[in-house]
Amino acid sequence: MTAAAPLASLSPADLAAFRAQKQADYDALCARGLALDLTRGKPSSAQLDLSDGLLSLPTSTTDRSGADVRNYGGLEGLAELREIFAELLWVEPEQVVCGGNSSLTMMHQTIVDLLLWGGPGSERPWKDEPALKFVCPVPGYDRHFSMLADFGIEMVTVPMNADGPDVEAVRALVADDPSVKGLWIVPTYANPSGAVCSREVATELMSMPTAAPDFRVFWDNAYAFHHLTEDEAKSADALAIASGCGHPDRPLLFASTSKMTFAGAGVAVMAMSAANKAWFLKHLAMASIGPDKINHLRHVEFFGDADGVRAHMRRHRDIIAPKFEAVDAALTTGLGGLGIAEWSKPTGGYFVNLDVLDGTATRIIQLAKQAGIALTPAGASFPHGDDPRDRNIRLAPTFPPLEQVETAMAGVATCVALAAAESLS
Amino acid sequence: MTAAAPLASLSPADLAAFRAQKQADYDALCARGLALDLTRGKPSSAQLDLSDGLLSLPTSTTDRSGADVRNYGGLEGLAELREIFAELLWVEPEQVVCGGNSSLTMMHQTIVDLLLWGGPGSERPWKDEPALKFVCPVPGYDRHFSMLADFGIEMVTVPMNADGPDVEAVRALVADDPSVKGLWIVPTYANPSGAVCSREVATELMSMPTAAPDFRVFWDNAYAFHHLTEDEAKSADALAIASGCGHPDRPLLFASTSKMTFAGAGVAVMAMSAANKAWFLKHLAMASIGPDKINHLRHVEFFGDADGVRAHMRRHRDIIAPKFEAVDAALTTGLGGLGIAEWSKPTGGYFVNLDVLDGTATRIIQLAKQAGIALTPAGASFPHGDDPRDRNIRLAPTFPPLEQVETAMAGVATCVALAAAESLS
């Protein structure tokens, strides 16, 4: 294969010929009557099968302290499960709370608590502040943004770079404006870019002066253990860094087993300073007598220890890494050298970030839909679904079988090329 | 046994002799070095054993629609589980949402949503109201009260009668004061009195004019299926009644399997009007991708259908009814005819309500503690723990084995008699 010429360099006649060829390719694509879905970051059936051992666990009904896990109590979660997470997240077991089936729920609870009561360091409940803003690196996770929108919290964007949020942009926002209360980040294999926040950037985020005395970094480490290669990223140990900077209460860590075991029936976890934990549990005690300790023990028996988690995640990698390779191969084959798209080559996580020619993302997703290929709506990775350049597309290749990923991505490449040709014509 | 004379009718000399005898009994009690606990309404190990079949369920991983319950989604819960609850609660399946492991959590979520956004019929978010009050029938459930206190919602008490809240007292509070936004009730086998709200009282509560356009009745039907005798109370069908009265959005129903299967690993449920459900799910979608559907299916397979639930609850009854009989027997033996105590003889639920001589409840609980018998703190069934007459004691006999209930209650009777003698001396 010879490298294609950049599309923008073609003569009008060559561009017309290219467009006609892509239109023909696209018509052939539509004629196949596909029904493929790359919209959501969901584990595949083969991945879920890895955890079917959970279905007949636990074999015991007491934890190591002798407490009956079938009964009420144990608000902070099973000690043995907290230890496993502590080792995986490089924190101390006493900093950890294990909850229900969703870290998103724990993030929501945390913001509710801050709104209604304020947290350690707050001058008042956040609901009583004249304005509330969060710094949102973009592209980012749509559910973070929709949650903030529902709370009426204004979102201010900064670029998400390859090593984390643009530190100078963040610094300029937080330094003088006390209404900037938080920043949300997926630090490891970010959704959707796959970026990994470096230790240097993490240190800047934890140490920079903020006008708000109760500024919080929501450190959503959803993909901390979700490596796609042997080159396993190590998340910056945000709690220790923050403590060392004199801001122990700034970071709130979240993670879960949703993409390790069963997506809807896993265990969520938080890690935080002693003051934050006491505060969080005080309000949690009003809403819960304790988490599902049976499910905690089920996961402890299933994993055994932190190494058991790591081994389990390598089995996930074996299933999904070829799908990410298929995405890259299809985009390289269909778009390489054309100068109309860039895409990430993540070494972990659940997404590929595809940036196309400005102004063509909406058109591409429409073309794909007509061809039976469902993609995440344009702008999904931006607050309020508004991508100012209309160029960002989030690809989620984990759920469909490999051959469907190959088929769908070849089709996506056709749509990208056709939309670019239309735009340049 | 001859009936004892009322203590208040004794001569000073007889009273002194009675007190000396009870002091001797109490000293003997303390000498036994007991360590018994009647504090919490928890199921016993024998009750939990009834549900051990859950530990190796589900055997399937798809629901009847074919969806993989191991994966994300299904915000309102498994349809087949919602149908079972709908039949048990006399509502329609489309009115039901099945959640996580705690109905308390769903109640908390509901109030959070009302505070932050208001609900159907609200003029503004409750947090923006100048004042917020709830009507609280007393004695009532301590966790309802502590939750309201944490939210900063003022509690106004009304008497809890044998057929439900005192309707005229409620009417007087809600008629003209728009800051009275809610009422909390355990309608069936109330905590702690065992009272069952009659259909007539329920109709009054659902139909009475309220100054607040978004007045809500939190209908916490925690013990709807927890019968202690063959005479099974049928809860008033609050949703249908309210709808018939033109106030479909007034009631919010809550229940759970916490005291049916595993106390910490059951399934919670809400039932409500279409408008309330759409509102609840809209905000829930910001905090959750879906409940633990594996646990939903686990419960569906375990129960089979509503009759399976009913049969299961009869097995609970067989275990705990003798404990309630032991409470009544011990109190009758120790206190009958003395005129110093009244207690409920509940036909369902988890508690016995013991009213003692005014001003002696705190002393009795202190005496019991010194004798190694842990009772719920005095005042626990009142807002802020404040029982104005210091006479109410909540007894929870389900958790300890039967012989411990017998021993503990004989001891409690001794403490009640001694404290009364002290008080009258």
PDB file of C-alpha atoms in Angstrom, chain A residues 7-110:
ATOM      1  CA  LEU A   7      -6.858  15.243   0.995  1.00  0.00           C
ATOM      2  CA  ALA A   8      -6.420  19.002   1.258  1.00  0.00           C
ATOM      3  CA  SER A   9      -3.595  18.863  -1.312  1.00  0.00           C
ATOM      4  CA  LEU A  10      -5.657  17.253  -4.063  1.00  0.00           C
ATOM      5  CA  SER A  11      -6.711  19.079  -7.205  1.00  0.00           C
ATOM      6  CA  PRO A  12     -10.446  19.715  -7.552  1.00  0.00           C
ATOM      7  CA  ALA A  13     -10.668  16.897 -10.086  1.00  0.00           C
ATOM      8  CA  ASP A  14      -8.804  14.434  -7.896  1.00  0.00           C
ATOM      9  CA  LEU A  15     -10.921  15.447  -4.891  1.00  0.00           C
ATOM     10  CA  ALA A  16     -14.085  14.882  -6.936  1.00  0.00           C
ATOM     11  CA  ALA A  17     -12.831  11.460  -7.947  1.00  0.00           C
ATOM     12  CA  PHE A  18     -11.975  10.657  -4.308  1.00  0.00           C
ATOM     13  CA  ARG A  19     -15.407  11.782  -3.194  1.00  0.00           C
ATOM     14  CA  ALA A  20     -17.127   9.701  -5.862  1.00  0.00           C
ATOM     15  CA  GLN A  21     -15.146   6.635  -4.820  1.00  0.00           C
ATOM     16  CA  LYS A  22     -16.019   7.165  -1.147  1.00  0.00           C
ATOM     17  CA  GLN A  23     -19.653   7.736  -2.021  1.00  0.00           C
ATOM     18  CA  ALA A  24     -19.640   4.418  -3.864  1.00  0.00           C
ATOM     19  CA  ASP A  25     -17.932   2.739  -0.898  1.00  0.00           C
ATOM     20  CA  TYR A  26     -20.516   4.262   1.403  1.00  0.00           C
ATOM     21  CA  ASP A  27     -23.436   3.145  -0.739  1.00  0.00           C
ATOM     22  CA  ALA A  28     -22.028  -0.365  -0.699  1.00  0.00           C
ATOM     23  CA  LEU A  29     -21.696  -0.107   3.075  1.00  0.00           C
ATOM     24  CA  CYS A  30     -25.329   0.913   3.457  1.00  0.00           C
ATOM     25  CA  ALA A  31     -26.405  -1.967   1.200  1.00  0.00           C
ATOM     26  CA  ARG A  32     -24.963  -4.443   3.721  1.00  0.00           C
ATOM     27  CA  GLY A  33     -27.702  -3.632   6.237  1.00  0.00           C
ATOM     28  CA  LEU A  34     -25.388  -3.617   9.246  1.00  0.00           C
ATOM     29  CA  ALA A  35     -26.564  -3.227  12.838  1.00  0.00           C
ATOM     30  CA  LEU A  36     -23.436  -2.553  14.886  1.00  0.00           C
ATOM     31  CA  ASP A  37     -22.971  -0.537  18.083  1.00  0.00           C
ATOM     32  CA  LEU A  38     -19.835   1.243  19.262  1.00  0.00           C
ATOM     33  CA  THR A  39     -21.614   3.650  21.613  1.00  0.00           C
ATOM     34  CA  ARG A  40     -20.959   2.544  25.169  1.00  0.00           C
ATOM     35  CA  GLY A  41     -17.970   1.443  27.168  1.00  0.00           C
ATOM     36  CA  LYS A  42     -19.438  -1.857  28.237  1.00  0.00           C
ATOM     37  CA  PRO A  43     -17.636  -5.125  28.810  1.00  0.00           C
ATOM     38  CA  SER A  44     -18.417  -7.900  26.353  1.00  0.00           C
ATOM     39  CA  SER A  45     -20.052 -11.192  27.217  1.00  0.00           C
ATOM     40  CA  ALA A  46     -16.678 -12.909  26.995  1.00  0.00           C
ATOM     41  CA  GLN A  47     -15.321 -10.488  29.603  1.00  0.00           C
ATOM     42  CA  LEU A  48     -18.303 -11.018  31.884  1.00  0.00           C
ATOM     43  CA  ASP A  49     -17.816 -14.771  31.577  1.00  0.00           C
ATOM     44  CA  LEU A  50     -14.436 -14.342  33.291  1.00  0.00           C
ATOM     45  CA  SER A  51     -16.295 -13.562  36.519  1.00  0.00           C
ATOM     46  CA  ASP A  52     -19.002 -16.217  36.460  1.00  0.00           C
ATOM     47  CA  GLY A  53     -17.289 -17.800  39.434  1.00  0.00           C
ATOM     48  CA  LEU A  54     -18.907 -15.037  41.487  1.00  0.00           C
ATOM     49  CA  LEU A  55     -22.334 -16.557  40.903  1.00  0.00           C
ATOM     50  CA  SER A  56     -21.750 -19.332  43.423  1.00  0.00           C
ATOM     51  CA  LEU A  57     -19.860 -17.255  45.976  1.00  0.00           C
ATOM     52  CA  PRO A  58     -19.395 -16.565  48.805  1.00  0.00           C
ATOM     53  CA  THR A  59     -18.907 -19.978  50.370  1.00  0.00           C
ATOM     54  CA  SER A  60     -18.574 -18.389  53.804  1.00  0.00           C
ATOM     55  CA  THR A  61     -21.017 -16.027  55.505  1.00  0.00           C
ATOM     56  CA  THR A  62     -18.662 -14.491  58.059  1.00  0.00           C
ATOM     57  CA  ASP A  63     -15.881 -12.022  57.541  1.00  0.00           C
ATOM     58  CA  ARG A  64     -12.504 -12.506  59.163  1.00  0.00           C
ATOM     59  CA  SER A  65     -13.642 -10.645  62.283  1.00  0.00           C
ATOM     60  CA  GLY A  66     -16.367 -13.233  62.675  1.00  0.00           C
ATOM     61  CA  ALA A  67     -19.211 -10.846  61.803  1.00  0.00           C
ATOM     62  CA  ASP A  68     -22.156 -12.329  59.914  1.00  0.00           C
ATOM     63  CA  VAL A  69     -22.045 -10.606  56.524  1.00  0.00           C
ATOM     64  CA  ARG A  70     -25.716 -11.481  55.965  1.00  0.00           C
ATOM     65  CA  ASN A  71     -26.818  -9.025  58.643  1.00  0.00           C
ATOM     66  CA  TYR A  72     -26.814  -5.238  59.014  1.00  0.00           C
ATOM     67  CA  GLY A  73     -23.801  -3.072  59.723  1.00  0.00           C
ATOM     68  CA  GLY A  74     -20.250  -2.320  58.696  1.00  0.00           C
ATOM     69  CA  LEU A  75     -20.745   1.087  57.110  1.00  0.00           C
ATOM     70  CA  GLU A  76     -17.234   1.480  55.667  1.00  0.00           C
ATOM     71  CA  GLY A  77     -17.232  -1.953  54.053  1.00  0.00           C
ATOM     72  CA  LEU A  78     -15.459  -5.256  54.603  1.00  0.00           C
ATOM     73  CA  ALA A  79     -11.932  -4.765  55.973  1.00  0.00           C
ATOM     74  CA  GLU A  80     -10.415  -7.453  53.772  1.00  0.00           C
ATOM     75  CA  LEU A  81     -11.833  -5.850  50.619  1.00  0.00           C
ATOM     76  CA  ARG A  82     -10.656  -2.417  51.709  1.00  0.00           C
ATOM     77  CA  GLU A  83      -7.159  -3.871  52.077  1.00  0.00           C
ATOM     78  CA  ILE A  84      -7.160  -5.219  48.540  1.00  0.00           C
ATOM     79  CA  PHE A  85      -8.247  -1.870  47.120  1.00  0.00           C
ATOM     80  CA  ALA A  86      -5.771  -0.018  49.310  1.00  0.00           C
ATOM     81  CA  GLU A  87      -2.896  -2.008  47.852  1.00  0.00           C
ATOM     82  CA  LEU A  88      -4.165  -1.509  44.298  1.00  0.00           C
ATOM     83  CA  LEU A  89      -4.706   2.232  44.739  1.00  0.00           C
ATOM     84  CA  TRP A  90      -1.516   2.888  46.751  1.00  0.00           C
ATOM     85  CA  VAL A  91      -3.422   4.187  49.760  1.00  0.00           C
ATOM     86  CA  GLU A  92      -3.906   3.007  53.324  1.00  0.00           C
ATOM     87  CA  PRO A  93      -6.793   0.663  54.205  1.00  0.00           C
ATOM     88  CA  GLU A  94      -8.095   3.145  56.760  1.00  0.00           C
ATOM     89  CA  GLN A  95      -8.509   5.707  53.948  1.00  0.00           C
ATOM     90  CA  VAL A  96     -10.864   3.419  52.022  1.00  0.00           C
ATOM     91  CA  VAL A  97     -14.655   3.072  52.020  1.00  0.00           C
ATOM     92  CA  CYS A  98     -16.254   0.287  49.990  1.00  0.00           C
ATOM     93  CA  GLY A  99     -19.817   0.936  48.894  1.00  0.00           C
ATOM     94  CA  GLY A 100     -22.462  -0.389  46.563  1.00  0.00           C
ATOM     95  CA  ASN A 101     -22.370  -1.215  42.885  1.00  0.00           C
ATOM     96  CA  SER A 102     -21.488   2.207  41.472  1.00  0.00           C
ATOM     97  CA  SER A 103     -18.680   4.707  41.943  1.00  0.00           C
ATOM     98  CA  LEU A 104     -20.850   7.188  40.033  1.00  0.00           C
ATOM     99  CA  THR A 105     -23.295   6.938  42.939  1.00  0.00           C
ATOM    100  CA  MET A 106     -20.516   7.695  45.428  1.00  0.00           C
ATOM    101  CA  MET A 107     -19.456  10.731  43.390  1.00  0.00           C
ATOM    102  CA  HIS A 108     -23.065  11.926  43.349  1.00  0.00           C
ATOM    103  CA  GLN A 109     -23.385  11.396  47.110  1.00  0.00           C
ATOM    104  CA  THR A 110     -20.206  13.372  47.675  1.00  0.00           C
TER     105      THR A 110
END
